[in-house]
Amino acid sequence: MVDTQRRFFLRSKRRVNLQALPWVKDVANFTDLCTRCGKCQSACQESIIVAGDGGFPTVDFKKGECTFCYDCASACPENLFNAEENAPWHQAITITETCLAQNAVECRSCADACDTRAIQFRMTLGSVAQPQITTTSCTGCGACISPCPVSAISMEQRV
Ligand code: SF4
Ligand code: SF4
Ligand code: SF4
């Protein structure tokens, strides 16, 4: 008997998500000012900040979600972060074709993880319920990313 869930898991591509920290002022020039001191990484209570390429800090949503505590920004000795009253970032998720539901396998793990109900499942004729994203309700927290059994969720920048 074919284990469909495992088959899709093996097929799925592992996504590398080099994600900027929240409230970073100038993502494009971040590496010019960041000294790689690691203070933001130590400050993050969710332990989602890791050393990425070149040792520069990045958020790894495979390790968890951003709770928007602002501790990383507060810990940074450089002038790299916007004030807390600004939006932390402009991003929202997309769900790719490896999604189990899109391949007729029942799964709602992402919606279960989303506090803002930005992912809702709608019944469809001839298949299982399908995820629909309300981008304007997505905070970009990343909480839905690690629960997805096939790594089908990626984060996209919004302009
Ligand atoms: S805002 Fe808080 S939870 Fe989010 S990355 Fe910074 S320290 Fe971690
Ligand atoms: S605390 Fe600031 S300077 Fe230090 S690694 Fe983090 S972002 Fe870079
Ligand atoms: S990133 Fe956060 S707010 Fe957006 S859909 Fe996922 S869990 Fe919901």
PDB file of C-alpha atoms and ligand atoms in Angstrom:
ATOM      1  CA  MET A   1       0.000   0.000   0.000  1.00  0.00           C
ATOM      2  CA  VAL A   2       1.359   3.438  -0.954  1.00  0.00           C
ATOM      3  CA  ASP A   3       1.956   5.838   1.934  1.00  0.00           C
ATOM      4  CA  THR A   4       0.831   9.014   0.173  1.00  0.00           C
ATOM      5  CA  GLN A   5       1.883  11.390   2.919  1.00  0.00           C
ATOM      6  CA  ARG A   6       5.413   9.958   3.003  1.00  0.00           C
ATOM      7  CA  ARG A   7       5.619  10.019  -0.789  1.00  0.00           C
ATOM      8  CA  PHE A   8       4.846  13.721  -0.882  1.00  0.00           C
ATOM      9  CA  PHE A   9       7.220  14.369   1.998  1.00  0.00           C
ATOM     10  CA  LEU A  10      10.073  12.747   0.096  1.00  0.00           C
ATOM     11  CA  ARG A  11       9.243  14.680  -3.034  1.00  0.00           C
ATOM     12  CA  SER A  12       9.096  18.065  -1.348  1.00  0.00           C
ATOM     13  CA  LYS A  13      12.050  20.382  -1.726  1.00  0.00           C
ATOM     14  CA  ARG A  14      13.638  21.755   1.403  1.00  0.00           C
ATOM     15  CA  ARG A  15      13.382  25.509   1.281  1.00  0.00           C
ATOM     16  CA  VAL A  16      16.179  27.695   2.568  1.00  0.00           C
ATOM     17  CA  ASN A  17      14.652  30.801   3.995  1.00  0.00           C
ATOM     18  CA  LEU A  18      17.137  33.622   4.457  1.00  0.00           C
ATOM     19  CA  GLN A  19      14.787  35.870   6.293  1.00  0.00           C
ATOM     20  CA  ALA A  20      15.554  39.374   7.572  1.00  0.00           C
ATOM     21  CA  LEU A  21      15.026  40.156  11.235  1.00  0.00           C
ATOM     22  CA  PRO A  22      11.881  42.143  12.066  1.00  0.00           C
ATOM     23  CA  TRP A  23      12.111  45.966  12.112  1.00  0.00           C
ATOM     24  CA  VAL A  24      15.360  46.033  10.119  1.00  0.00           C
ATOM     25  CA  LYS A  25      15.546  49.477   8.484  1.00  0.00           C
ATOM     26  CA  ASP A  26      17.496  48.712   5.361  1.00  0.00           C
ATOM     27  CA  VAL A  27      17.545  45.042   4.485  1.00  0.00           C
ATOM     28  CA  ALA A  28      19.644  45.579   1.342  1.00  0.00           C
ATOM     29  CA  ASN A  29      22.482  47.217   3.272  1.00  0.00           C
ATOM     30  CA  PHE A  30      22.107  45.307   6.532  1.00  0.00           C
ATOM     31  CA  THR A  31      25.466  43.557   6.228  1.00  0.00           C
ATOM     32  CA  ASP A  32      27.298  46.892   5.939  1.00  0.00           C
ATOM     33  CA  LEU A  33      26.360  47.833   9.502  1.00  0.00           C
ATOM     34  CA  CYS A  34      25.791  44.559  11.328  1.00  0.00           C
ATOM     35  CA  THR A  35      28.927  43.559  13.265  1.00  0.00           C
ATOM     36  CA  ARG A  36      27.739  39.942  13.740  1.00  0.00           C
ATOM     37  CA  CYS A  37      28.019  40.423  17.504  1.00  0.00           C
ATOM     38  CA  GLY A  38      25.228  37.900  18.083  1.00  0.00           C
ATOM     39  CA  LYS A  39      23.383  39.980  20.687  1.00  0.00           C
ATOM     40  CA  CYS A  40      20.089  39.748  18.778  1.00  0.00           C
ATOM     41  CA  GLN A  41      20.470  35.982  18.592  1.00  0.00           C
ATOM     42  CA  SER A  42      21.024  35.682  22.335  1.00  0.00           C
ATOM     43  CA  ALA A  43      18.085  37.991  23.057  1.00  0.00           C
ATOM     44  CA  CYS A  44      15.511  36.046  21.050  1.00  0.00           C
ATOM     45  CA  GLN A  45      13.447  34.017  23.508  1.00  0.00           C
ATOM     46  CA  GLU A  46      11.996  31.965  20.673  1.00  0.00           C
ATOM     47  CA  SER A  47      15.515  30.966  19.528  1.00  0.00           C
ATOM     48  CA  ILE A  48      14.553  31.560  15.910  1.00  0.00           C
ATOM     49  CA  ILE A  49      17.502  33.830  15.101  1.00  0.00           C
ATOM     50  CA  VAL A  50      20.442  31.882  13.729  1.00  0.00           C
ATOM     51  CA  ALA A  51      23.746  32.757  12.092  1.00  0.00           C
ATOM     52  CA  GLY A  52      23.157  32.680   8.350  1.00  0.00           C
ATOM     53  CA  ASP A  53      25.466  33.282   5.414  1.00  0.00           C
ATOM     54  CA  GLY A  54      28.681  34.964   6.519  1.00  0.00           C
ATOM     55  CA  GLY A  55      27.575  34.735  10.154  1.00  0.00           C
ATOM     56  CA  PHE A  56      24.931  37.439   9.729  1.00  0.00           C
ATOM     57  CA  PRO A  57      21.729  36.905  11.739  1.00  0.00           C
ATOM     58  CA  THR A  58      18.647  35.590  10.004  1.00  0.00           C
ATOM     59  CA  VAL A  59      15.282  34.272  11.183  1.00  0.00           C
ATOM     60  CA  ASP A  60      14.712  30.547  10.687  1.00  0.00           C
ATOM     61  CA  PHE A  61      10.975  29.876  10.790  1.00  0.00           C
ATOM     62  CA  LYS A  62      11.687  26.132  10.849  1.00  0.00           C
ATOM     63  CA  LYS A  63      12.634  26.705  14.469  1.00  0.00           C
ATOM     64  CA  GLY A  64       9.470  28.565  15.414  1.00  0.00           C
ATOM     65  CA  GLU A  65       7.564  31.820  15.104  1.00  0.00           C
ATOM     66  CA  CYS A  66       8.291  35.477  15.754  1.00  0.00           C
ATOM     67  CA  THR A  67       6.223  36.793  18.663  1.00  0.00           C
ATOM     68  CA  PHE A  68       7.134  40.412  17.842  1.00  0.00           C
ATOM     69  CA  CYS A  69       8.632  40.965  21.272  1.00  0.00           C
ATOM     70  CA  TYR A  70      11.191  43.477  19.882  1.00  0.00           C
ATOM     71  CA  ASP A  71      13.957  41.969  22.052  1.00  0.00           C
ATOM     72  CA  CYS A  72      16.305  41.481  19.089  1.00  0.00           C
ATOM     73  CA  ALA A  73      16.026  45.132  18.097  1.00  0.00           C
ATOM     74  CA  SER A  74      16.443  46.312  21.701  1.00  0.00           C
ATOM     75  CA  ALA A  75      19.586  44.231  22.104  1.00  0.00           C
ATOM     76  CA  CYS A  76      21.310  45.573  18.993  1.00  0.00           C
ATOM     77  CA  PRO A  77      24.020  48.170  19.712  1.00  0.00           C
ATOM     78  CA  GLU A  78      23.990  49.440  16.110  1.00  0.00           C
ATOM     79  CA  ASN A  79      21.517  51.732  14.353  1.00  0.00           C
ATOM     80  CA  LEU A  80      19.920  48.926  12.362  1.00  0.00           C
ATOM     81  CA  PHE A  81      16.316  48.748  13.535  1.00  0.00           C
ATOM     82  CA  ASN A  82      13.248  50.935  13.221  1.00  0.00           C
ATOM     83  CA  ALA A  83      11.331  52.015  16.314  1.00  0.00           C
ATOM     84  CA  GLU A  84       8.867  49.489  17.688  1.00  0.00           C
ATOM     85  CA  GLU A  85       5.797  51.458  16.598  1.00  0.00           C
ATOM     86  CA  ASN A  86       6.673  50.774  12.957  1.00  0.00           C
ATOM     87  CA  ALA A  87       5.536  47.645  11.135  1.00  0.00           C
ATOM     88  CA  PRO A  88       8.054  44.829  11.811  1.00  0.00           C
ATOM     89  CA  TRP A  89       8.077  43.781   8.166  1.00  0.00           C
ATOM     90  CA  HIS A  90       5.972  43.573   5.025  1.00  0.00           C
ATOM     91  CA  GLN A  91       5.641  39.909   4.203  1.00  0.00           C
ATOM     92  CA  ALA A  92       3.071  37.158   3.925  1.00  0.00           C
ATOM     93  CA  ILE A  93       3.096  33.467   3.168  1.00  0.00           C
ATOM     94  CA  THR A  94       2.426  31.568  -0.004  1.00  0.00           C
ATOM     95  CA  ILE A  95       1.550  27.883  -0.233  1.00  0.00           C
ATOM     96  CA  THR A  96       3.264  25.919  -2.975  1.00  0.00           C
ATOM     97  CA  GLU A  97       2.151  22.950  -5.040  1.00  0.00           C
ATOM     98  CA  THR A  98       3.600  20.375  -2.630  1.00  0.00           C
ATOM     99  CA  CYS A  99       0.767  21.209  -0.176  1.00  0.00           C
ATOM    100  CA  LEU A 100      -0.905  17.947   0.842  1.00  0.00           C
ATOM    101  CA  ALA A 101      -4.430  19.373   0.508  1.00  0.00           C
ATOM    102  CA  GLN A 102      -3.663  20.518  -3.037  1.00  0.00           C
ATOM    103  CA  ASN A 103      -2.713  16.899  -3.706  1.00  0.00           C
ATOM    104  CA  ALA A 104      -6.002  15.593  -2.258  1.00  0.00           C
ATOM    105  CA  VAL A 105      -4.548  14.557   1.116  1.00  0.00           C
ATOM    106  CA  GLU A 106      -6.408  15.839   4.183  1.00  0.00           C
ATOM    107  CA  CYS A 107      -4.244  18.270   6.182  1.00  0.00           C
ATOM    108  CA  ARG A 108      -4.988  21.506   8.058  1.00  0.00           C
ATOM    109  CA  SER A 109      -1.822  21.888  10.108  1.00  0.00           C
ATOM    110  CA  CYS A 110      -1.088  25.392   8.854  1.00  0.00           C
ATOM    111  CA  ALA A 111      -4.527  26.782   9.697  1.00  0.00           C
ATOM    112  CA  ASP A 112      -4.394  25.234  13.157  1.00  0.00           C
ATOM    113  CA  ALA A 113      -1.194  27.215  13.825  1.00  0.00           C
ATOM    114  CA  CYS A 114      -2.498  30.592  12.657  1.00  0.00           C
ATOM    115  CA  ASP A 115      -3.842  32.853  15.404  1.00  0.00           C
ATOM    116  CA  THR A 116      -5.092  35.518  13.007  1.00  0.00           C
ATOM    117  CA  ARG A 117      -7.051  33.024  10.889  1.00  0.00           C
ATOM    118  CA  ALA A 118      -5.226  34.176   7.788  1.00  0.00           C
ATOM    119  CA  ILE A 119      -5.453  30.599   6.475  1.00  0.00           C
ATOM    120  CA  GLN A 120      -8.939  29.167   6.125  1.00  0.00           C
ATOM    121  CA  PHE A 121     -10.005  25.898   4.550  1.00  0.00           C
ATOM    122  CA  ARG A 122     -12.821  25.831   2.043  1.00  0.00           C
ATOM    123  CA  MET A 123     -14.642  22.703   0.900  1.00  0.00           C
ATOM    124  CA  THR A 124     -14.211  21.851  -2.783  1.00  0.00           C
ATOM    125  CA  LEU A 125     -16.060  19.424  -5.024  1.00  0.00           C
ATOM    126  CA  GLY A 126     -14.108  16.258  -5.781  1.00  0.00           C
ATOM    127  CA  SER A 127     -11.232  16.884  -3.341  1.00  0.00           C
ATOM    128  CA  VAL A 128     -10.420  17.648   0.260  1.00  0.00           C
ATOM    129  CA  ALA A 129     -10.808  21.173   1.694  1.00  0.00           C
ATOM    130  CA  GLN A 130      -8.303  23.645   0.247  1.00  0.00           C
ATOM    131  CA  PRO A 131      -6.324  26.372   2.040  1.00  0.00           C
ATOM    132  CA  GLN A 132      -7.021  29.992   1.204  1.00  0.00           C
ATOM    133  CA  ILE A 133      -4.808  32.796   2.431  1.00  0.00           C
ATOM    134  CA  THR A 134      -6.047  36.244   3.355  1.00  0.00           C
ATOM    135  CA  THR A 135      -2.802  38.109   2.820  1.00  0.00           C
ATOM    136  CA  THR A 136      -3.982  41.220   4.650  1.00  0.00           C
ATOM    137  CA  SER A 137      -4.508  39.135   7.810  1.00  0.00           C
ATOM    138  CA  CYS A 138      -1.056  37.534   7.650  1.00  0.00           C
ATOM    139  CA  THR A 139       1.417  39.104  10.077  1.00  0.00           C
ATOM    140  CA  GLY A 140       4.367  37.208   8.618  1.00  0.00           C
ATOM    141  CA  CYS A 141       4.979  35.567  12.005  1.00  0.00           C
ATOM    142  CA  GLY A 142       5.912  32.247  10.412  1.00  0.00           C
ATOM    143  CA  ALA A 143       3.985  30.098  12.922  1.00  0.00           C
ATOM    144  CA  CYS A 144       2.460  28.038  10.111  1.00  0.00           C
ATOM    145  CA  ILE A 145       5.792  27.133   8.502  1.00  0.00           C
ATOM    146  CA  SER A 146       7.275  24.507  10.832  1.00  0.00           C
ATOM    147  CA  PRO A 147       4.000  22.552  11.336  1.00  0.00           C
ATOM    148  CA  CYS A 148       3.664  21.922   7.571  1.00  0.00           C
ATOM    149  CA  PRO A 149       4.697  18.277   7.065  1.00  0.00           C
ATOM    150  CA  VAL A 150       5.865  18.858   3.481  1.00  0.00           C
ATOM    151  CA  SER A 151       7.529  22.298   3.793  1.00  0.00           C
ATOM    152  CA  ALA A 152       4.993  23.761   1.384  1.00  0.00           C
ATOM    153  CA  ILE A 153       4.866  27.221   2.964  1.00  0.00           C
ATOM    154  CA  SER A 154       7.277  29.980   2.058  1.00  0.00           C
ATOM    155  CA  MET A 155       7.484  33.608   3.077  1.00  0.00           C
ATOM    156  CA  GLU A 156       7.276  36.305   0.407  1.00  0.00           C
ATOM    157  CA  GLN A 157       8.068  39.987   0.673  1.00  0.00           C
ATOM    158  CA  ARG A 158       5.163  42.328  -0.014  1.00  0.00           C
ATOM    159  CA  VAL A 159       5.774  45.737  -1.539  1.00  0.00           C
TER     160      VAL A 159
HETATM  161  S1  SF4 B   1      10.959  40.093  17.732  1.00  0.00           S
HETATM  162 FE1  SF4 B   1      11.380  38.685  19.442  1.00  0.00          FE
HETATM  163  S2  SF4 B   1      10.688  36.645  18.740  1.00  0.00           S
HETATM  164 FE2  SF4 B   1      10.867  37.969  16.917  1.00  0.00          FE
HETATM  165  S3  SF4 B   1      12.970  37.577  16.126  1.00  0.00           S
HETATM  166 FE3  SF4 B   1      13.080  39.386  17.485  1.00  0.00          FE
HETATM  167  S4  SF4 B   1      13.637  38.565  19.520  1.00  0.00           S
HETATM  168 FE4  SF4 B   1      12.889  36.829  18.262  1.00  0.00          FE
HETATM  169  S1  SF4 B   2      22.738  42.687  17.569  1.00  0.00           S
HETATM  170 FE1  SF4 B   2      22.766  44.035  15.769  1.00  0.00          FE
HETATM  171  S2  SF4 B   2      24.941  44.201  15.180  1.00  0.00           S
HETATM  172 FE2  SF4 B   2      24.746  42.431  16.552  1.00  0.00          FE
HETATM  173  S3  SF4 B   2      24.451  40.660  15.183  1.00  0.00           S
HETATM  174 FE3  SF4 B   2      22.391  41.399  15.747  1.00  0.00          FE
HETATM  175  S4  SF4 B   2      21.796  42.837  14.146  1.00  0.00           S
HETATM  176 FE4  SF4 B   2      24.035  42.528  13.966  1.00  0.00          FE
HETATM  177  S1  SF4 B   3       2.699  33.644   8.850  1.00  0.00           S
HETATM  178 FE1  SF4 B   3       1.541  33.782  10.816  1.00  0.00          FE
HETATM  179  S2  SF4 B   3      -0.216  35.131  10.382  1.00  0.00           S
HETATM  180 FE2  SF4 B   3       0.634  34.473   8.365  1.00  0.00          FE
HETATM  181  S3  SF4 B   3      -0.604  32.681   7.787  1.00  0.00           S
HETATM  182 FE3  SF4 B   3       1.235  31.896   8.872  1.00  0.00          FE
HETATM  183  S4  SF4 B   3       0.610  31.698  11.060  1.00  0.00           S
HETATM  184 FE4  SF4 B   3      -0.927  33.001   9.996  1.00  0.00          FE
END
